[in-house]
């Protein structure tokens, strides 16, 4: 790993450490998509599942209920606080001992045996890898022959409303928009999966609906996701502009009970083939 990649990952781990306490507490965003993702994996009793970039464990709990006590689910995440809280959350629910484990780790360098898992899940994680080819190659290495990789990405580049970039430019007109990861779309991910030797890659679009009760809830949700990093950099004046500009645009989404967010995502499934492609 080179210096800049290491810095990038330290920054990512840091923001998710700070996000972890409120993660998925404002609206059940990741929990909802975790059910879709695990559904797309079509898990069976007794299977071994790895959840790469597991966060606070949204997919772990659902996967555990599908593989049952004879299965095994392991979650790996770069953020220590996410892992600590995922462990605590799991202790609060009735999961048989040994069925689910979590540990701090890097998806680009999995400290795991070859050919062990039946399914690798990665919910809204692939686009954080500075080297997605390395991460997908690792996922393939730990999958048994015929095992499946199942991953979600956002439609439209990121989670949330499509106007967030306009709001950011209103706050800071000169802000350069980050270059999107080449695997931030289903089609980009499929291309990388093929290069990593996966076959039968397909993508399916799903949607979920959420309601923010008020503007404060929308801003609190931003603080509970990776967007937090940007918000942390705002001056008090910029934060006010961000809130006002968001509030104006939220009016277009007003429904009974608050503001509606229809989030589209893509679920991509691919198979680790019998033989490496030549
Ligand atoms: C948007 S969250 C998704 C978490 C979880 N999969 C879910 O659906 O709730 C992205 C997660 O990716 C993790 N992450 C980013 N880069 C990673 C890497 N190189 N290795 C492992 N985890 C990583 C972050 O720490 C964060 O918890």
mmCIF file of C-alpha atoms and ligand atoms in Angstrom:
data_model
loop_
_atom_site.group_PDB
_atom_site.id
_atom_site.type_symbol
_atom_site.label_atom_id
_atom_site.label_comp_id
_atom_site.label_asym_id
_atom_site.label_seq_id
_atom_site.Cartn_x
_atom_site.Cartn_y
_atom_site.Cartn_z
ATOM 1 C CA UNK A 1 0.000 0.000 0.000
ATOM 2 C CA UNK A 2 1.495 3.373 -0.886
ATOM 3 C CA UNK A 3 1.518 6.444 1.371
ATOM 4 C CA UNK A 4 -1.436 8.218 -0.198
ATOM 5 C CA UNK A 5 -3.598 5.087 -0.139
ATOM 6 C CA UNK A 6 -2.743 4.622 3.531
ATOM 7 C CA UNK A 7 -3.643 8.267 4.268
ATOM 8 C CA UNK A 8 -6.912 7.870 2.387
ATOM 9 C CA UNK A 9 -7.815 4.800 4.430
ATOM 10 C CA UNK A 10 -6.849 6.478 7.708
ATOM 11 C CA UNK A 11 -9.194 9.344 6.775
ATOM 12 C CA UNK A 12 -12.007 6.906 5.925
ATOM 13 C CA UNK A 13 -11.519 4.930 9.154
ATOM 14 C CA UNK A 14 -11.487 8.209 11.103
ATOM 15 C CA UNK A 15 -14.738 9.534 9.693
ATOM 16 C CA UNK A 16 -16.520 6.210 10.201
ATOM 17 C CA UNK A 17 -15.156 6.053 13.769
ATOM 18 C CA UNK A 18 -16.860 9.401 14.411
ATOM 19 C CA UNK A 19 -20.025 8.413 12.533
ATOM 20 C CA UNK A 20 -20.420 5.046 14.264
ATOM 21 C CA UNK A 21 -22.413 6.134 17.349
ATOM 22 C CA UNK A 22 -25.270 7.641 15.305
ATOM 23 C CA UNK A 23 -24.889 5.335 12.286
ATOM 24 C CA UNK A 24 -28.302 4.255 10.942
ATOM 25 C CA UNK A 25 -30.151 5.739 13.929
ATOM 26 C CA UNK A 26 -31.942 8.639 12.111
ATOM 27 C CA UNK A 27 -33.681 6.599 9.402
ATOM 28 C CA UNK A 28 -33.295 2.803 8.900
ATOM 29 C CA UNK A 29 -31.325 3.371 5.683
ATOM 30 C CA UNK A 30 -28.569 0.744 5.773
ATOM 31 C CA UNK A 31 -30.775 -1.745 7.627
ATOM 32 C CA UNK A 32 -33.313 -1.580 4.775
ATOM 33 C CA UNK A 33 -30.736 -2.061 2.026
ATOM 34 C CA UNK A 34 -29.040 -4.821 4.066
ATOM 35 C CA UNK A 35 -32.251 -6.844 3.782
ATOM 36 C CA UNK A 36 -32.238 -6.340 -0.014
ATOM 37 C CA UNK A 37 -28.551 -7.257 -0.254
ATOM 38 C CA UNK A 38 -28.840 -10.416 1.829
ATOM 39 C CA UNK A 39 -31.997 -11.339 -0.120
ATOM 40 C CA UNK A 40 -30.008 -11.066 -3.383
ATOM 41 C CA UNK A 41 -27.390 -13.412 -1.883
ATOM 42 C CA UNK A 42 -30.060 -16.157 -1.472
ATOM 43 C CA UNK A 43 -28.204 -17.636 1.513
ATOM 44 C CA UNK A 44 -28.744 -21.218 2.714
ATOM 45 C CA UNK A 45 -28.518 -22.812 6.134
ATOM 46 C CA UNK A 46 -24.947 -23.693 7.073
ATOM 47 C CA UNK A 47 -23.206 -21.287 4.677
ATOM 48 C CA UNK A 48 -20.123 -19.263 5.542
ATOM 49 C CA UNK A 49 -20.493 -15.559 4.832
ATOM 50 C CA UNK A 50 -17.938 -12.761 4.874
ATOM 51 C CA UNK A 51 -19.232 -9.176 5.087
ATOM 52 C CA UNK A 52 -16.452 -6.852 3.904
ATOM 53 C CA UNK A 53 -16.788 -3.219 5.104
ATOM 54 C CA UNK A 54 -19.495 -4.465 7.485
ATOM 55 C CA UNK A 55 -19.863 -1.137 9.319
ATOM 56 C CA UNK A 56 -22.060 -1.493 12.362
ATOM 57 C CA UNK A 57 -23.306 -4.864 11.156
ATOM 58 C CA UNK A 58 -26.520 -4.149 9.240
ATOM 59 C CA UNK A 59 -25.949 -7.180 6.969
ATOM 60 C CA UNK A 60 -24.448 -9.412 9.662
ATOM 61 C CA UNK A 61 -27.639 -9.771 11.644
ATOM 62 C CA UNK A 62 -29.768 -10.551 8.586
ATOM 63 C CA UNK A 63 -27.172 -12.969 7.179
ATOM 64 C CA UNK A 64 -26.972 -14.797 10.529
ATOM 65 C CA UNK A 65 -30.729 -15.385 10.515
ATOM 66 C CA UNK A 66 -30.444 -16.972 7.035
ATOM 67 C CA UNK A 67 -27.441 -19.272 7.623
ATOM 68 C CA UNK A 68 -28.602 -20.405 11.075
ATOM 69 C CA UNK A 69 -26.526 -21.891 13.903
ATOM 70 C CA UNK A 70 -24.694 -24.309 11.560
ATOM 71 C CA UNK A 71 -23.406 -21.369 9.481
ATOM 72 C CA UNK A 72 -20.788 -18.715 10.123
ATOM 73 C CA UNK A 73 -20.750 -14.963 9.480
ATOM 74 C CA UNK A 74 -17.639 -12.798 9.739
ATOM 75 C CA UNK A 75 -17.681 -8.992 9.493
ATOM 76 C CA UNK A 76 -14.534 -7.004 8.686
ATOM 77 C CA UNK A 77 -14.271 -3.211 8.755
ATOM 78 C CA UNK A 78 -11.528 -0.600 8.763
ATOM 79 C CA UNK A 79 -13.191 1.395 11.563
ATOM 80 C CA UNK A 80 -12.469 0.146 15.086
ATOM 81 C CA UNK A 81 -15.454 2.011 16.549
ATOM 82 C CA UNK A 82 -17.825 0.490 13.975
ATOM 83 C CA UNK A 83 -16.498 -2.959 14.926
ATOM 84 C CA UNK A 84 -16.771 -2.295 18.688
ATOM 85 C CA UNK A 85 -20.362 -1.094 18.320
ATOM 86 C CA UNK A 86 -21.271 -3.928 15.928
ATOM 87 C CA UNK A 87 -19.999 -6.371 18.584
ATOM 88 C CA UNK A 88 -22.083 -4.642 21.264
ATOM 89 C CA UNK A 89 -25.190 -4.591 19.033
ATOM 90 C CA UNK A 90 -24.764 -8.324 18.355
ATOM 91 C CA UNK A 91 -24.484 -9.018 22.095
ATOM 92 C CA UNK A 92 -27.865 -7.268 22.540
ATOM 93 C CA UNK A 93 -29.649 -9.583 20.093
ATOM 94 C CA UNK A 94 -30.147 -13.290 20.373
ATOM 95 C CA UNK A 95 -27.363 -14.650 18.113
ATOM 96 C CA UNK A 96 -25.940 -18.094 19.014
ATOM 97 C CA UNK A 97 -22.332 -17.967 20.306
ATOM 98 C CA UNK A 98 -19.743 -18.260 17.552
ATOM 99 C CA UNK A 99 -22.218 -17.726 14.712
ATOM 100 C CA UNK A 100 -21.137 -14.123 14.052
ATOM 101 C CA UNK A 101 -17.703 -12.603 14.592
ATOM 102 C CA UNK A 102 -16.384 -9.149 13.770
ATOM 103 C CA UNK A 103 -12.865 -7.816 13.475
ATOM 104 C CA UNK A 104 -10.957 -4.769 12.309
ATOM 105 C CA UNK A 105 -9.465 -5.359 8.860
ATOM 106 C CA UNK A 106 -8.811 -3.948 5.434
ATOM 107 C CA UNK A 107 -10.854 -5.268 2.497
ATOM 108 C CA UNK A 108 -7.828 -4.836 0.236
ATOM 109 C CA UNK A 109 -5.707 -7.142 2.418
ATOM 110 C CA UNK A 110 -7.902 -9.820 3.979
ATOM 111 C CA UNK A 111 -6.079 -11.809 6.617
ATOM 112 C CA UNK A 112 -8.166 -14.891 5.806
ATOM 113 C CA UNK A 113 -7.676 -18.336 4.241
ATOM 114 C CA UNK A 114 -8.272 -19.050 0.563
ATOM 115 C CA UNK A 115 -11.462 -20.790 -0.628
ATOM 116 C CA UNK A 116 -13.298 -20.571 2.692
ATOM 117 C CA UNK A 117 -16.484 -18.527 2.208
ATOM 118 C CA UNK A 118 -19.627 -19.380 0.249
ATOM 119 C CA UNK A 119 -20.658 -15.737 -0.079
ATOM 120 C CA UNK A 120 -18.900 -12.388 0.265
ATOM 121 C CA UNK A 121 -21.194 -9.408 0.929
ATOM 122 C CA UNK A 122 -20.170 -5.787 0.567
ATOM 123 C CA UNK A 123 -22.908 -3.237 1.303
ATOM 124 C CA UNK A 124 -22.102 0.277 0.029
ATOM 125 C CA UNK A 125 -18.405 -0.378 0.595
ATOM 126 C CA UNK A 126 -16.671 -1.085 -2.737
ATOM 127 C CA UNK A 127 -16.406 2.589 -3.720
ATOM 128 C CA UNK A 128 -14.327 3.348 -0.610
ATOM 129 C CA UNK A 129 -11.470 1.084 -1.672
ATOM 130 C CA UNK A 130 -8.607 3.136 -3.139
ATOM 131 C CA UNK A 131 -7.641 -0.019 -5.078
ATOM 132 C CA UNK A 132 -10.925 -1.796 -5.900
ATOM 133 C CA UNK A 133 -9.128 -4.322 -8.122
ATOM 134 C CA UNK A 134 -7.073 -5.461 -5.104
ATOM 135 C CA UNK A 135 -10.185 -5.718 -2.926
ATOM 136 C CA UNK A 136 -12.135 -7.733 -5.518
ATOM 137 C CA UNK A 137 -9.177 -10.021 -6.060
ATOM 138 C CA UNK A 138 -9.078 -10.617 -2.280
ATOM 139 C CA UNK A 139 -12.819 -11.330 -2.245
ATOM 140 C CA UNK A 140 -12.358 -13.868 -5.004
ATOM 141 C CA UNK A 141 -9.403 -15.496 -3.222
ATOM 142 C CA UNK A 142 -11.394 -16.154 -0.036
ATOM 143 C CA UNK A 143 -14.448 -17.469 -1.924
ATOM 144 C CA UNK A 144 -14.762 -21.174 -2.655
ATOM 145 C CA UNK A 145 -15.273 -22.271 -6.258
ATOM 146 C CA UNK A 146 -18.816 -21.308 -7.253
ATOM 147 C CA UNK A 147 -19.072 -18.865 -4.336
ATOM 148 C CA UNK A 148 -20.795 -15.527 -4.893
ATOM 149 C CA UNK A 149 -19.885 -11.890 -4.391
ATOM 150 C CA UNK A 150 -22.899 -9.680 -3.661
ATOM 151 C CA UNK A 151 -22.558 -5.930 -3.407
ATOM 152 C CA UNK A 152 -24.610 -2.728 -3.373
ATOM 153 C CA UNK A 153 -23.825 0.641 -4.933
ATOM 154 C CA UNK A 154 -25.906 3.796 -5.181
ATOM 155 C CA UNK A 155 -27.682 4.887 -8.331
ATOM 156 C CA UNK A 156 -26.688 8.481 -9.073
ATOM 157 C CA UNK A 157 -23.229 8.406 -7.516
ATOM 158 C CA UNK A 158 -24.027 8.679 -3.813
ATOM 159 C CA UNK A 159 -26.672 8.197 -1.168
ATOM 160 C CA UNK A 160 -29.231 10.958 -0.637
ATOM 161 C CA UNK A 161 -30.742 13.607 -2.880
ATOM 162 C CA UNK A 162 -29.291 14.378 -6.320
ATOM 163 C CA UNK A 163 -29.032 18.081 -5.422
ATOM 164 C CA UNK A 164 -26.454 17.649 -2.666
ATOM 165 C CA UNK A 165 -23.665 18.719 -5.065
ATOM 166 C CA UNK A 166 -25.565 21.957 -5.856
ATOM 167 C CA UNK A 167 -25.911 22.666 -2.127
ATOM 168 C CA UNK A 168 -22.184 22.089 -1.578
ATOM 169 C CA UNK A 169 -21.369 24.469 -4.462
ATOM 170 C CA UNK A 170 -23.717 27.053 -2.950
ATOM 171 C CA UNK A 171 -21.791 26.797 0.344
ATOM 172 C CA UNK A 172 -18.360 26.736 -1.287
ATOM 173 C CA UNK A 173 -18.516 27.678 -4.970
ATOM 174 C CA UNK A 174 -14.921 26.600 -5.614
ATOM 175 C CA UNK A 175 -15.227 23.136 -4.044
ATOM 176 C CA UNK A 176 -13.917 20.568 -6.532
ATOM 177 C CA UNK A 177 -16.221 17.545 -6.674
ATOM 178 C CA UNK A 178 -14.391 14.309 -5.793
ATOM 179 C CA UNK A 179 -13.665 11.964 -8.682
ATOM 180 C CA UNK A 180 -16.111 9.068 -8.339
ATOM 181 C CA UNK A 181 -14.675 5.600 -7.820
ATOM 182 C CA UNK A 182 -14.761 3.497 -11.007
ATOM 183 C CA UNK A 183 -16.850 0.945 -9.064
ATOM 184 C CA UNK A 184 -19.437 3.437 -7.792
ATOM 185 C CA UNK A 185 -21.937 2.197 -10.407
ATOM 186 C CA UNK A 186 -23.187 -1.316 -11.108
ATOM 187 C CA UNK A 187 -21.717 -1.251 -14.636
ATOM 188 C CA UNK A 188 -18.308 -0.075 -13.392
ATOM 189 C CA UNK A 189 -18.327 -2.737 -10.712
ATOM 190 C CA UNK A 190 -19.210 -5.461 -13.241
ATOM 191 C CA UNK A 191 -16.233 -4.418 -15.371
ATOM 192 C CA UNK A 192 -13.878 -4.724 -12.377
ATOM 193 C CA UNK A 193 -15.458 -8.023 -11.310
ATOM 194 C CA UNK A 194 -14.815 -9.478 -14.776
ATOM 195 C CA UNK A 195 -11.209 -8.308 -14.645
ATOM 196 C CA UNK A 196 -10.869 -9.966 -11.218
ATOM 197 C CA UNK A 197 -12.009 -13.234 -12.821
ATOM 198 C CA UNK A 198 -15.634 -13.327 -11.658
ATOM 199 C CA UNK A 199 -18.301 -14.590 -14.062
ATOM 200 C CA UNK A 200 -22.094 -14.362 -14.412
ATOM 201 C CA UNK A 201 -22.126 -10.792 -13.082
ATOM 202 C CA UNK A 202 -25.558 -9.184 -13.073
ATOM 203 C CA UNK A 203 -27.024 -6.013 -11.587
ATOM 204 C CA UNK A 204 -30.547 -5.342 -10.400
ATOM 205 C CA UNK A 205 -32.006 -2.001 -9.358
ATOM 206 C CA UNK A 206 -33.946 -1.642 -6.098
ATOM 207 C CA UNK A 207 -35.542 1.335 -4.367
ATOM 208 C CA UNK A 208 -36.425 2.229 -0.814
ATOM 209 C CA UNK A 209 -38.475 5.089 0.617
ATOM 210 C CA UNK A 210 -37.583 7.016 3.760
ATOM 211 C CA UNK A 211 -39.144 10.064 5.430
ATOM 212 C CA UNK A 212 -37.186 12.715 7.355
ATOM 213 C CA UNK A 213 -39.597 14.191 9.915
ATOM 214 C CA UNK A 214 -37.996 17.646 9.575
ATOM 215 C CA UNK A 215 -34.940 19.531 8.306
ATOM 216 C CA UNK A 216 -33.018 18.831 11.528
ATOM 217 C CA UNK A 217 -33.462 15.106 10.975
ATOM 218 C CA UNK A 218 -32.094 15.452 7.425
ATOM 219 C CA UNK A 219 -29.019 17.341 8.687
ATOM 220 C CA UNK A 220 -28.576 14.816 11.532
ATOM 221 C CA UNK A 221 -28.688 12.027 8.936
ATOM 222 C CA UNK A 222 -25.906 13.751 6.967
ATOM 223 C CA UNK A 223 -23.837 13.800 10.174
ATOM 224 C CA UNK A 224 -24.461 10.064 10.614
ATOM 225 C CA UNK A 225 -22.994 9.130 7.182
ATOM 226 C CA UNK A 226 -19.728 9.685 5.328
ATOM 227 C CA UNK A 227 -20.992 13.213 4.447
ATOM 228 C CA UNK A 228 -19.984 14.087 8.016
ATOM 229 C CA UNK A 229 -16.424 14.687 6.872
ATOM 230 C CA UNK A 230 -17.534 17.604 4.693
ATOM 231 C CA UNK A 231 -19.839 19.024 7.376
ATOM 232 C CA UNK A 232 -16.995 18.922 9.900
ATOM 233 C CA UNK A 233 -14.984 21.208 7.635
ATOM 234 C CA UNK A 234 -17.712 23.903 7.477
ATOM 235 C CA UNK A 235 -17.463 27.173 9.402
ATOM 236 C CA UNK A 236 -20.583 28.057 11.457
ATOM 237 C CA UNK A 237 -21.610 30.426 8.615
ATOM 238 C CA UNK A 238 -21.151 27.701 5.979
ATOM 239 C CA UNK A 239 -23.111 25.246 8.140
ATOM 240 C CA UNK A 240 -26.006 27.729 8.232
ATOM 241 C CA UNK A 241 -25.927 28.114 4.450
ATOM 242 C CA UNK A 242 -25.842 24.333 4.079
ATOM 243 C CA UNK A 243 -28.921 23.968 6.277
ATOM 244 C CA UNK A 244 -30.846 26.790 4.565
ATOM 245 C CA UNK A 245 -30.003 25.597 1.026
ATOM 246 C CA UNK A 246 -30.958 22.012 1.957
ATOM 247 C CA UNK A 247 -34.210 23.187 3.599
ATOM 248 C CA UNK A 248 -35.203 25.068 0.419
ATOM 249 C CA UNK A 249 -34.666 22.004 -1.743
ATOM 250 C CA UNK A 250 -36.356 19.653 0.740
ATOM 251 C CA UNK A 251 -39.617 21.535 0.105
ATOM 252 C CA UNK A 252 -39.809 19.738 -3.266
ATOM 253 C CA UNK A 253 -39.970 16.446 -1.352
ATOM 254 C CA UNK A 254 -42.585 17.449 1.248
ATOM 255 C CA UNK A 255 -45.069 14.669 2.070
ATOM 256 C CA UNK A 256 -47.327 14.007 5.039
ATOM 257 C CA UNK A 257 -44.992 13.556 8.008
ATOM 258 C CA UNK A 258 -41.910 15.267 6.575
ATOM 259 C CA UNK A 259 -39.673 14.985 3.530
ATOM 260 C CA UNK A 260 -39.505 11.910 1.348
ATOM 261 C CA UNK A 261 -36.277 10.351 0.090
ATOM 262 C CA UNK A 262 -36.583 7.707 -2.621
ATOM 263 C CA UNK A 263 -33.186 6.042 -2.766
ATOM 264 C CA UNK A 264 -32.252 3.799 -5.666
ATOM 265 C CA UNK A 265 -29.446 1.284 -5.388
ATOM 266 C CA UNK A 266 -27.956 -1.445 -7.557
ATOM 267 C CA UNK A 267 -27.378 -4.968 -6.297
ATOM 268 C CA UNK A 268 -24.596 -6.708 -8.177
ATOM 269 C CA UNK A 269 -24.065 -10.460 -7.945
ATOM 270 C CA UNK A 270 -21.122 -12.354 -9.469
ATOM 271 C CA UNK A 271 -19.737 -15.891 -9.249
ATOM 272 C CA UNK A 272 -16.233 -17.091 -8.524
ATOM 273 C CA UNK A 273 -15.716 -19.547 -11.378
ATOM 274 C CA UNK A 274 -14.346 -23.052 -11.415
ATOM 275 C CA UNK A 275 -11.211 -22.011 -13.254
ATOM 276 C CA UNK A 276 -9.292 -18.774 -13.616
ATOM 277 C CA UNK A 277 -9.886 -17.138 -16.999
ATOM 278 C CA UNK A 278 -6.852 -17.363 -19.311
HETATM 279 C C1 LIG B 1 -21.354 3.234 4.088
HETATM 280 S S1 LIG B 1 -20.604 2.201 5.267
HETATM 281 C C2 LIG B 1 -21.452 0.657 4.941
HETATM 282 C C3 LIG B 1 -21.409 -0.270 6.128
HETATM 283 C C4 LIG B 1 -22.248 -1.530 6.009
HETATM 284 N N1 LIG B 1 -21.799 -2.391 4.930
HETATM 285 C C5 LIG B 1 -23.718 -1.218 5.876
HETATM 286 O O1 LIG B 1 -24.309 -1.566 4.842
HETATM 287 O O2 LIG B 1 -24.262 -0.611 6.797
HETATM 288 C C6 LIG B 1 -19.017 1.910 4.563
HETATM 289 C C7 LIG B 1 -18.078 1.152 5.488
HETATM 290 O O3 LIG B 1 -16.926 0.788 4.719
HETATM 291 C C8 LIG B 1 -15.835 0.713 5.620
HETATM 292 N N2 LIG B 1 -14.595 0.684 4.835
HETATM 293 C C9 LIG B 1 -14.129 1.622 3.998
HETATM 294 N N3 LIG B 1 -12.967 1.232 3.449
HETATM 295 C C10 LIG B 1 -12.687 -0.005 3.937
HETATM 296 C C11 LIG B 1 -11.631 -0.938 3.756
HETATM 297 N N4 LIG B 1 -10.573 -0.660 2.965
HETATM 298 N N5 LIG B 1 -11.695 -2.119 4.407
HETATM 299 C C12 LIG B 1 -12.717 -2.397 5.245
HETATM 300 N N6 LIG B 1 -13.743 -1.546 5.476
HETATM 301 C C13 LIG B 1 -13.732 -0.374 4.826
HETATM 302 C C14 LIG B 1 -16.029 1.970 6.466
HETATM 303 O O4 LIG B 1 -15.283 1.948 7.650
HETATM 304 C C15 LIG B 1 -17.555 1.938 6.686
HETATM 305 O O5 LIG B 1 -17.887 1.272 7.891
#
